[in-house]
Short mmCIF file of C-alpha atoms and ligand atoms in Angstrom, two decimals:
data_model
loop_
_atom_site.label_atom_id
_atom_site.label_comp_id
_atom_site.label_asym_id
_atom_site.label_seq_id
_atom_site.Cartn_x
_atom_site.Cartn_y
_atom_site.Cartn_z
CA MET A 1 -55.57 113.86 -60.93
CA ALA A 2 -58.66 115.50 -62.14
CA LEU A 3 -58.66 115.46 -65.95
CA THR A 4 -61.60 117.43 -66.29
CA PRO A 5 -61.60 121.07 -66.86
CA ARG A 6 -63.88 123.06 -64.84
CA LEU A 7 -64.00 126.09 -66.96
CA PRO A 8 -64.85 126.43 -70.72
CA MET A 9 -62.16 126.69 -73.00
CA HIS A 10 -61.18 127.41 -76.19
CA ARG A 11 -60.52 123.90 -78.08
CA ARG A 12 -57.09 124.19 -78.89
CA GLU A 13 -56.54 125.53 -75.27
CA MET A 14 -58.34 122.27 -74.28
CA MET A 15 -56.22 120.31 -76.34
CA ARG A 16 -52.95 121.83 -74.76
CA TRP A 17 -54.18 121.44 -71.29
CA LEU A 18 -55.32 117.90 -71.79
CA GLY A 19 -52.18 116.94 -73.57
CA SER A 20 -49.70 118.40 -70.94
CA ALA A 21 -52.03 116.98 -68.07
CA CYS A 22 -51.51 113.51 -69.66
CA LEU A 23 -47.69 114.11 -70.09
CA VAL A 24 -47.35 115.24 -66.28
CA ALA A 25 -49.61 112.11 -65.60
CA THR A 26 -47.44 109.66 -67.68
CA GLY A 27 -44.19 111.46 -67.03
CA MET A 28 -43.93 110.33 -71.09
CA GLY A 29 -43.65 113.64 -72.49
CA ALA A 30 -41.12 114.39 -75.13
CA SER A 31 -38.48 116.56 -73.70
CA GLY A 32 -38.28 120.06 -75.27
CA SER A 33 -41.79 120.32 -75.59
CA ALA A 34 -42.95 123.82 -73.81
CA TYR A 35 -45.25 122.56 -71.80
CA ALA A 36 -44.28 119.10 -71.11
CA GLN A 37 -43.49 118.56 -67.39
CA PRO A 38 -42.59 115.15 -67.16
CA LEU A 39 -42.88 113.31 -63.54
CA PRO A 40 -40.05 111.66 -62.17
CA GLY A 41 -40.73 107.94 -62.34
CA LEU A 42 -41.97 106.08 -59.72
CA ASP A 43 -38.67 104.47 -58.81
CA VAL A 44 -36.78 107.33 -58.74
CA ALA A 45 -39.38 108.72 -56.19
CA ALA A 46 -39.06 105.45 -54.21
CA ARG A 47 -35.37 105.83 -54.09
CA ARG A 48 -35.31 109.15 -52.40
CA THR A 49 -35.79 107.08 -49.02
CA GLY A 50 -33.68 104.29 -50.22
CA ARG A 51 -36.63 102.09 -51.42
CA ARG A 52 -37.39 100.51 -55.08
CA PHE A 53 -40.58 100.51 -57.02
CA GLY A 54 -41.45 98.25 -59.58
CA PHE A 55 -43.78 95.89 -61.33
CA ALA A 56 -44.84 92.06 -62.17
CA ILE A 57 -44.94 91.20 -65.68
CA ASP A 58 -45.14 88.57 -68.26
CA PRO A 59 -43.09 88.55 -71.69
CA ALA A 60 -46.73 88.06 -73.47
CA TYR A 61 -47.22 91.61 -72.91
CA ALA A 62 -44.15 93.44 -71.42
CA ASP A 63 -42.77 93.96 -74.82
CA GLN A 64 -45.71 95.95 -76.36
CA GLU A 65 -46.73 99.24 -75.85
CA PRO A 66 -47.89 100.87 -73.63
CA VAL A 67 -46.58 98.49 -71.09
CA LYS A 68 -42.98 98.83 -72.50
CA SER A 69 -42.67 102.53 -71.95
CA LEU A 70 -44.30 102.49 -68.59
CA LEU A 71 -41.63 100.13 -67.42
CA GLU A 72 -38.84 102.26 -68.87
CA GLN A 73 -40.07 105.02 -67.05
CA HIS A 74 -40.88 103.39 -63.45
CA ALA A 75 -39.59 100.35 -62.77
CA GLY A 76 -36.76 99.87 -60.51
CA VAL A 77 -37.93 95.83 -59.72
CA ILE A 78 -39.13 93.30 -61.95
CA THR A 79 -41.27 90.22 -61.04
CA ALA A 80 -42.09 87.31 -63.02
CA GLU A 81 -45.62 86.91 -62.91
CA ASN A 82 -45.96 83.52 -63.98
CA ALA A 83 -42.57 82.77 -65.97
CA MET A 84 -40.73 81.36 -62.88
CA LYS A 85 -43.08 79.35 -60.99
CA TRP A 86 -42.64 75.70 -61.38
CA ARG A 87 -45.52 74.85 -63.49
CA SER A 88 -44.55 77.10 -66.14
CA ILE A 89 -40.62 75.82 -65.83
CA GLU A 90 -41.61 71.99 -65.75
CA GLY A 91 -44.88 71.44 -67.40
CA ILE A 92 -43.45 67.85 -68.32
CA PHE A 93 -41.55 65.93 -65.66
CA GLY A 94 -37.91 66.11 -66.44
CA PHE A 95 -37.83 68.72 -69.39
CA PRO A 96 -37.53 72.25 -67.58
CA ASP A 97 -38.09 75.22 -69.80
CA TYR A 98 -36.26 78.37 -68.98
CA THR A 99 -36.83 80.39 -71.66
CA ARG A 100 -39.77 82.82 -70.61
CA ALA A 101 -38.20 82.72 -67.21
CA ASP A 102 -34.72 83.80 -68.74
CA ARG A 103 -36.57 86.37 -70.88
CA VAL A 104 -37.91 88.26 -67.73
CA ALA A 105 -34.51 88.24 -66.24
CA GLU A 106 -33.08 89.59 -69.25
CA MET A 107 -35.62 92.32 -69.36
CA ALA A 108 -35.12 93.27 -65.62
CA ALA A 109 -31.65 93.50 -66.67
CA ASN A 110 -32.16 95.67 -69.81
CA LEU A 111 -34.53 98.21 -67.32
CA HIS A 112 -31.46 98.15 -65.06
CA ALA A 113 -33.96 97.07 -62.30
CA GLU A 114 -33.69 94.26 -59.45
CA LEU A 115 -35.31 91.43 -59.89
CA ARG A 116 -37.42 89.27 -57.63
CA GLY A 117 -37.61 85.53 -57.84
CA HIS A 118 -41.18 84.27 -57.55
CA THR A 119 -41.75 81.52 -56.16
CA LEU A 120 -39.54 78.27 -55.36
CA ALA A 121 -42.54 76.54 -53.39
CA TRP A 122 -45.87 77.10 -53.64
CA HIS A 123 -48.77 74.65 -53.56
CA GLN A 124 -50.74 76.49 -56.55
CA SER A 125 -47.77 76.28 -58.69
CA THR A 126 -46.23 72.76 -57.87
CA PRO A 127 -46.96 70.30 -61.39
CA ALA A 128 -50.09 68.57 -61.12
CA TYR A 129 -48.24 65.11 -61.70
CA LEU A 130 -46.62 65.30 -58.07
CA ALA A 131 -49.85 65.47 -56.49
CA ASN A 132 -50.16 62.10 -55.47
CA VAL A 133 -46.53 60.88 -55.62
CA THR A 134 -44.57 59.57 -52.15
CA PRO A 135 -43.22 62.20 -49.89
CA GLN A 136 -39.43 60.61 -50.58
CA VAL A 137 -40.13 61.76 -54.55
CA PHE A 138 -41.79 64.68 -53.80
CA VAL A 139 -39.15 65.96 -51.49
CA ARG A 140 -36.55 64.93 -54.20
CA ALA A 141 -38.41 66.72 -57.04
CA GLN A 142 -38.87 69.95 -54.65
CA THR A 143 -35.32 70.05 -53.86
CA ALA A 144 -33.84 69.78 -57.07
CA HIS A 145 -36.42 72.21 -58.79
CA LEU A 146 -35.28 74.80 -55.77
CA GLN A 147 -31.82 74.30 -56.38
CA ALA A 148 -31.88 74.31 -60.12
CA MET A 149 -33.80 77.69 -60.15
CA ALA A 150 -31.79 79.64 -57.21
CA GLN A 151 -28.29 78.29 -59.06
CA ARG A 152 -29.13 79.38 -62.49
CA TYR A 153 -30.30 83.15 -61.30
CA ALA A 154 -27.67 83.26 -58.68
CA GLY A 155 -26.24 86.49 -58.34
CA ARG A 156 -28.81 88.24 -60.50
CA ILE A 157 -31.78 87.87 -57.82
CA HIS A 158 -32.65 90.62 -54.95
CA THR A 159 -34.99 88.66 -53.32
CA TRP A 160 -36.48 84.95 -53.67
CA ASP A 161 -40.06 84.13 -52.56
CA VAL A 162 -38.88 80.97 -51.03
CA LEU A 163 -42.32 79.80 -49.90
CA ASN A 164 -45.60 81.42 -50.67
CA GLU A 165 -49.20 81.48 -49.04
CA VAL A 166 -49.03 78.53 -46.48
CA VAL A 167 -51.08 80.08 -43.76
CA ASP A 168 -54.65 79.48 -43.66
CA ALA A 169 -55.88 80.69 -40.43
CA ASP A 170 -59.07 78.76 -40.54
CA SER A 171 -57.59 75.53 -41.76
CA LYS A 172 -58.76 72.35 -39.66
CA ARG A 173 -55.25 71.65 -38.57
CA GLY A 174 -55.38 74.17 -35.67
CA ASP A 175 -51.90 75.63 -36.07
CA GLY A 176 -52.72 78.25 -38.80
CA LEU A 177 -50.98 76.38 -41.66
CA ARG A 178 -52.87 75.03 -44.86
CA GLU A 179 -53.55 71.87 -45.61
CA SER A 180 -51.90 71.26 -49.30
CA VAL A 181 -49.74 69.26 -51.19
CA LEU A 182 -46.88 70.90 -49.28
CA SER A 183 -47.87 70.18 -45.74
CA LYS A 184 -48.61 66.55 -47.03
CA LEU A 185 -45.46 65.80 -49.04
CA TRP A 186 -42.95 68.11 -47.73
CA GLY A 187 -44.20 68.97 -44.23
CA THR A 188 -44.82 71.88 -42.37
CA ASP A 189 -42.31 71.30 -39.86
CA GLN A 190 -39.67 71.17 -42.81
CA TYR A 191 -40.54 74.50 -44.29
CA PRO A 192 -37.44 76.08 -42.66
CA ALA A 193 -35.12 73.78 -44.79
CA LEU A 194 -36.73 75.33 -48.03
CA PHE A 195 -34.93 78.54 -46.76
CA GLU A 196 -31.53 76.68 -45.93
CA LEU A 197 -31.74 75.13 -49.31
CA ALA A 198 -32.40 78.35 -50.93
CA ARG A 199 -29.33 80.42 -49.06
CA ALA A 200 -26.90 77.77 -50.02
CA ALA A 201 -27.85 77.67 -53.24
CA ASP A 202 -27.81 81.52 -53.69
CA PRO A 203 -25.98 83.01 -50.66
CA LEU A 204 -26.49 86.66 -51.94
CA ALA A 205 -30.22 86.66 -52.50
CA LYS A 206 -32.70 87.96 -49.56
CA LEU A 207 -35.08 85.31 -48.53
CA ALA A 208 -38.74 85.99 -48.19
CA TYR A 209 -41.94 84.28 -46.96
CA ASN A 210 -44.84 85.66 -49.16
CA ASP A 211 -48.54 85.75 -48.20
CA TYR A 212 -51.79 87.71 -48.73
CA GLY A 213 -54.73 88.94 -46.81
CA MET A 214 -52.78 90.90 -43.92
CA GLU A 215 -53.07 94.12 -45.03
CA GLN A 216 -56.75 95.39 -44.04
CA ASP A 217 -58.92 95.34 -41.05
CA GLU A 218 -61.27 92.58 -41.34
CA PRO A 219 -61.21 89.82 -38.27
CA TRP A 220 -60.12 87.28 -41.02
CA CYS A 221 -56.99 89.26 -42.11
CA GLU A 222 -56.38 89.76 -38.04
CA ARG A 223 -56.36 86.22 -37.63
CA ARG A 224 -54.10 85.58 -40.54
CA ARG A 225 -51.86 88.27 -39.23
CA SER A 226 -51.28 86.28 -35.81
CA ALA A 227 -50.88 82.97 -37.91
CA VAL A 228 -48.13 84.29 -39.64
CA LEU A 229 -46.09 85.88 -36.60
CA PHE A 230 -46.73 82.55 -34.92
CA MET A 231 -45.01 80.61 -37.61
CA LEU A 232 -42.36 83.19 -38.15
CA GLU A 233 -41.61 83.34 -34.39
CA ASP A 234 -41.07 79.55 -34.44
CA TRP A 235 -38.85 80.00 -37.76
CA VAL A 236 -36.53 82.77 -36.30
CA LYS A 237 -36.28 80.63 -32.64
CA ARG A 238 -34.98 77.87 -35.22
CA LYS A 239 -32.34 80.11 -36.88
CA THR A 240 -34.16 79.89 -40.25
CA PRO A 241 -32.65 82.21 -42.84
CA VAL A 242 -35.61 84.15 -43.74
CA ASP A 243 -34.82 87.89 -44.39
CA VAL A 244 -38.30 89.47 -45.53
CA MET A 245 -41.80 89.36 -45.03
CA GLY A 246 -43.53 89.85 -48.44
CA LEU A 247 -47.15 91.41 -48.18
CA GLN A 248 -48.90 90.69 -51.54
CA ALA A 249 -51.25 93.58 -50.60
CA HIS A 250 -54.12 92.54 -52.84
CA LEU A 251 -56.55 95.09 -51.41
CA ASP A 252 -60.13 95.83 -51.86
CA THR A 253 -62.03 99.11 -51.23
CA SER A 254 -65.06 97.26 -49.84
CA ARG A 255 -62.77 95.95 -47.06
CA ARG A 256 -62.00 98.15 -43.94
CA PHE A 257 -58.33 99.71 -43.85
CA SER A 258 -56.49 100.78 -40.29
CA ALA A 259 -53.16 102.34 -40.96
CA SER A 260 -52.66 101.95 -36.97
CA LYS A 261 -52.99 98.25 -36.95
CA LEU A 262 -51.04 97.67 -40.22
CA SER A 263 -48.21 99.49 -38.57
CA ARG A 264 -48.40 97.46 -35.31
CA PHE A 265 -48.06 94.56 -37.61
CA PHE A 266 -45.13 96.23 -39.36
CA ASP A 267 -43.31 96.61 -35.78
CA GLU A 268 -44.07 92.95 -34.86
CA LEU A 269 -42.45 91.94 -37.99
CA ARG A 270 -39.39 94.47 -37.55
CA ALA A 271 -39.16 92.89 -33.85
CA LEU A 272 -38.55 89.46 -35.47
CA GLY A 273 -35.60 91.05 -37.34
CA LEU A 274 -37.62 90.96 -40.62
CA CYS A 275 -38.05 93.66 -43.09
CA ILE A 276 -41.04 94.03 -45.29
CA GLN A 277 -41.77 93.93 -48.86
CA ILE A 278 -44.96 95.16 -50.79
CA THR A 279 -44.91 92.29 -53.31
CA GLU A 280 -48.23 92.26 -55.26
CA LEU A 281 -49.85 95.44 -55.01
CA ASP A 282 -53.37 96.13 -56.50
CA VAL A 283 -56.64 97.37 -55.52
CA ARG A 284 -60.14 95.93 -56.66
CA ASP A 285 -63.27 98.13 -57.02
CA THR A 286 -65.50 95.16 -56.49
CA GLN A 287 -68.38 96.97 -55.05
CA VAL A 288 -67.77 100.64 -55.87
CA SER A 289 -70.68 101.95 -57.65
CA GLY A 290 -70.31 105.65 -60.09
CA ASN A 291 -68.59 106.64 -63.15
CA LEU A 292 -65.13 105.78 -63.80
CA ILE A 293 -63.83 109.08 -62.04
CA GLU A 294 -65.75 108.09 -58.92
CA ARG A 295 -64.45 104.52 -59.38
CA ASP A 296 -60.93 105.74 -59.48
CA ALA A 297 -61.16 108.34 -56.80
CA GLU A 298 -62.00 105.25 -54.53
CA VAL A 299 -59.27 103.43 -55.49
CA ALA A 300 -56.69 106.21 -55.17
CA ALA A 301 -57.95 106.78 -51.88
CA LEU A 302 -57.18 103.28 -50.84
CA TYR A 303 -53.96 103.34 -52.46
CA ARG A 304 -52.91 106.70 -50.69
CA GLU A 305 -53.92 105.43 -47.30
CA PHE A 306 -52.06 102.23 -47.40
CA LEU A 307 -49.03 103.47 -49.14
CA ASP A 308 -48.50 106.17 -46.80
CA THR A 309 -48.22 103.83 -43.67
CA CYS A 310 -45.95 101.90 -45.59
CA VAL A 311 -43.59 104.24 -46.65
CA GLY A 312 -43.97 105.69 -43.07
CA HIS A 313 -42.24 102.79 -41.86
CA PRO A 314 -38.62 102.05 -41.87
CA SER A 315 -38.72 98.19 -42.42
CA VAL A 316 -40.45 98.62 -45.90
CA GLU A 317 -38.04 98.50 -48.65
CA MET A 318 -39.99 98.06 -51.75
CA VAL A 319 -43.16 98.25 -53.38
CA VAL A 320 -44.37 95.89 -56.55
CA MET A 321 -47.48 96.53 -58.30
CA TRP A 322 -49.09 93.02 -59.70
CA ASN A 323 -49.50 93.89 -63.19
CA VAL A 324 -48.91 97.40 -65.01
CA THR A 325 -52.08 98.22 -66.76
CA ASP A 326 -55.99 97.44 -66.28
CA SER A 327 -56.02 95.57 -69.26
CA ASP A 328 -52.99 93.14 -68.18
CA SER A 329 -54.25 92.93 -64.87
CA TRP A 330 -55.15 89.07 -63.56
CA VAL A 331 -57.91 90.41 -61.62
CA ASN A 332 -59.68 91.15 -65.10
CA ARG A 333 -57.91 88.35 -66.86
CA TRP A 334 -58.06 85.66 -64.60
CA ARG A 335 -61.70 84.38 -63.44
CA GLN A 336 -61.36 83.75 -59.77
CA GLY A 337 -64.90 84.17 -58.54
CA GLN A 338 -64.90 87.99 -57.58
CA ARG A 339 -66.39 89.90 -60.14
CA ARG A 340 -68.23 93.43 -60.40
CA ALA A 341 -72.10 92.73 -60.09
CA ASP A 342 -72.29 94.96 -63.20
CA GLY A 343 -69.82 92.97 -64.93
CA GLN A 344 -67.33 95.86 -65.68
CA PRO A 345 -63.82 95.37 -65.87
CA MET A 346 -62.00 96.29 -62.47
CA ARG A 347 -59.76 99.34 -62.48
CA PRO A 348 -56.83 97.75 -60.14
CA THR A 349 -53.62 99.18 -61.31
CA LEU A 350 -52.19 102.85 -61.87
CA PHE A 351 -52.63 102.76 -65.65
CA ASP A 352 -55.86 102.47 -67.56
CA PRO A 353 -56.15 100.10 -70.75
CA GLN A 354 -54.34 102.80 -72.84
CA GLY A 355 -51.67 103.33 -70.55
CA GLN A 356 -52.53 106.56 -69.35
CA ALA A 357 -52.25 107.58 -65.69
CA LYS A 358 -55.27 107.27 -63.38
CA ALA A 359 -55.80 108.92 -60.12
CA ALA A 360 -54.08 106.08 -58.43
CA PHE A 361 -51.04 106.75 -60.01
CA GLY A 362 -50.93 110.34 -58.66
CA ALA A 363 -51.73 108.92 -55.27
CA VAL A 364 -48.65 106.59 -55.22
CA ALA A 365 -46.64 109.30 -56.87
CA THR A 366 -47.42 111.87 -54.61
CA THR A 367 -46.56 109.43 -51.67
CA LEU A 368 -43.64 108.34 -52.53
CA ARG A 369 -42.39 111.89 -53.33
CA SER A 370 -43.52 113.04 -49.77
CA THR A 371 -42.54 110.46 -46.98
CA GLN A 372 -39.26 111.76 -44.99
CA VAL A 373 -38.87 108.39 -43.68
CA LYS A 374 -36.09 106.16 -45.06
CA PHE A 375 -35.68 102.50 -45.38
CA ASP A 376 -33.74 101.26 -42.48
CA LYS A 377 -31.04 99.05 -44.11
CA THR A 378 -28.89 98.20 -41.06
CA MET A 379 -31.95 96.00 -39.53
CA VAL A 380 -32.04 93.28 -42.45
CA ARG A 381 -31.48 89.93 -40.97
CA HIS A 382 -29.51 88.29 -43.72
CA THR A 383 -28.42 85.22 -41.54
C1 XIL B 1 -51.41 84.63 -60.47
C2 XIL B 1 -51.30 84.94 -61.95
O1 XIL B 1 -51.29 86.47 -61.84
C3 XIL B 1 -52.14 84.48 -62.95
O2 XIL B 1 -51.83 84.80 -63.99
C4 XIL B 1 -52.16 83.10 -62.46
O3 XIL B 1 -52.92 82.46 -63.11
C5 XIL B 1 -52.31 82.63 -60.81
O4 XIL B 1 -51.40 83.64 -60.16
N1 XIL B 1 -50.82 85.52 -55.41
C6 XIL B 1 -49.54 84.88 -55.82
C7 XIL B 1 -49.16 85.08 -57.31
O5 XIL B 1 -48.50 85.01 -55.15
O6 XIL B 1 -48.45 84.25 -57.82
C8 XIL B 1 -50.59 85.37 -58.16
O7 XIL B 1 -50.33 85.22 -59.50
C9 XIL B 1 -51.56 85.76 -57.41
C10 XIL B 1 -51.67 85.61 -56.11
#
């Protein structure tokens, strides 16, 4: 979406051109205006092929502009970025506080959006006070937390991320599973039991295993894909009620991408009877040089290639962005080692810090609107 006019223009003409380009880009134009041609929202575009589109949010910024309007325009799915994590709920043992989680559920309902629950078990969101308890105490606490969450939101959750990030293809264990508080105190063999508990507590929710680092074409991604498939095959043999593979899709333009390899991975998941949700999409421009237009173009190109593959596959059910604008993106907020050498903030989302649509928005909108491949509802396991 080029916002720079190539020919000199009269100032008034220029303002009108820029205004209409922005309105078209954001789809936020006042109706009735002579030149406003609001784009359909992204969720509307996704619904054409039976899919949904949405965002992870936190009440801290989701109530404020520009995020508020962007959600009204484009969100058909809401994930709580942090508010439903165990550490956020139960900072003090025995005193759960659901205020922020309830607020996210309420926001999703007000937007008529589906609610994704994130996440019932994850080593990083396990409260620190449980790190050194006995397995017996841990199992009791994890079970109680899982049941309390699943029962509280039962009937309101489209999909629960039951278990998050347990694969570590380079771990010393040799089975491709991560060493963590969960492997130590819950037990890797017992991971399927988490899904059984979730199914019993909320029989209507789809149940997902969610993980990162499987979308691009690097040797470590290949190892992670193999490890995940190995684990899921075992779970399916054991009749685990897992319905969905959640692919986080924290992408980076400095990594290679192969549409054919990703598509083959989707086929392998489909052969196991799992459908696919893209759960935390963003694109880092860690190593892209140049001005903002050049950087945004490179980010947009990867969005395009990746999403073309996703919505070109019948197993992909929804696409959820991790955050709404570049200023609320965790990539710019959460210091986790990977920064740009020039110290500039990254441009990972669809909207700039002012809420203006970037080239990535155009790439996503075009991709969602051009696919003819429908989501195949019939293959959902839902055991
Ligand atoms: C991140 C949040 O965005 C941060 O605000 C928080 O500090 C850490 O967690 N994978 C996940 C998400 O499953 O829950 C993470 O969210 C990002 C990586």
